[in-house]
């Protein structure tokens, strides 16, 4: 198997708090890799070091074998690491389809496109992506007027327009209702699998995690508690004790049965 992302002995401390303590993991091509753990476990800090928002104190991050440790976010993004944000990151005054066209223009570096004649540039591509994420009917509305769930779909469309090889999703469904959350994650998993995009994600809904992740890493207070397949992680006594608890295990079981 080919590794898209290799994280090796990563460490980050904030004052006296070691947020991420010698964490290592590998994301294989075309796979969904989840980092889970209680609040404050160090999940977001890991994402931010992979995405370049935070420089690590120690350790290495490699993308397709290339060392990207400590590069600025823009450079990492250019190398094919996409990101969906917890906070909606669309231009509210532009329409939905314009937002996605902008992403195509930026990705394909067509800067001269910023002239009125460019109104149709990548429009077909943008519409195709909007169709795929299920909001084509909202294309001509201003992003600022959309329902929250639809904004999340537009964000996914924008991330896809950048044709990433790795997508970072830090609680992509935060703030959504349960049903919407499950649907959006199922759709995301389907799309990334058909396009061969690798995903690093975190999500506090265990149903969602166990239904979609190929591999899980469990963190607690910065340290690795367990790593493996959903089955292996679910059966790990340490995980059951410190993290999942009885209800969590039941949810994991349900999610895996639904998947089988
Ligand atoms: P998670 O995403 O798993 O909830 P975080 O990575 O956000 O965890 O946080 C891990 C630990 O690092 C927590 O104790 C948190 O308070 C601390 N931390 C995170 N970011 C900062 C920061 N910018 N400054 C100080 N402490 C931080
Ligand atoms: Mg977090």
XYZ file of C-alpha atoms and ligand atoms in Angstrom, residues 14-15 17-20 37-46 54 170-171 219, ligand 1:
47
model
C 1.605 24.775 24.959
C 3.361 26.039 28.057
C 0.583 21.191 28.519
C 1.863 18.546 26.122
C -0.990 18.643 23.619
C 0.518 16.026 21.278
C -10.423 10.879 21.697
C -12.049 12.982 24.416
C -11.981 16.782 24.431
C -8.460 18.084 24.787
C -6.931 14.820 23.498
C -4.855 16.704 20.922
C -6.870 15.970 17.775
C -7.094 19.536 16.467
C -3.452 20.152 17.328
C -2.534 17.145 15.156
C 0.988 25.110 13.801
C -11.734 18.385 11.813
C -15.279 17.715 13.040
C -5.617 9.785 21.605
P -8.987 18.221 20.814
O -9.093 18.779 19.428
O -8.699 16.758 20.852
O -10.171 18.559 21.654
P -6.825 20.126 21.117
O -5.781 19.696 20.156
O -7.663 21.270 20.719
O -7.718 18.893 21.532
O -6.141 20.495 22.504
C -5.177 19.663 23.154
C -4.669 20.382 24.401
O -3.877 21.494 24.021
C -5.755 20.904 25.310
O -5.304 20.761 26.647
C -5.852 22.361 24.923
O -6.299 23.141 26.000
C -4.421 22.695 24.556
N -4.314 23.719 23.512
C -4.738 23.580 22.219
N -4.462 24.691 21.514
C -3.859 25.557 22.363
C -3.325 26.886 22.230
N -3.363 27.524 21.059
N -2.776 27.440 23.333
C -2.731 26.793 24.517
N -3.209 25.547 24.701
C -3.765 24.931 23.650
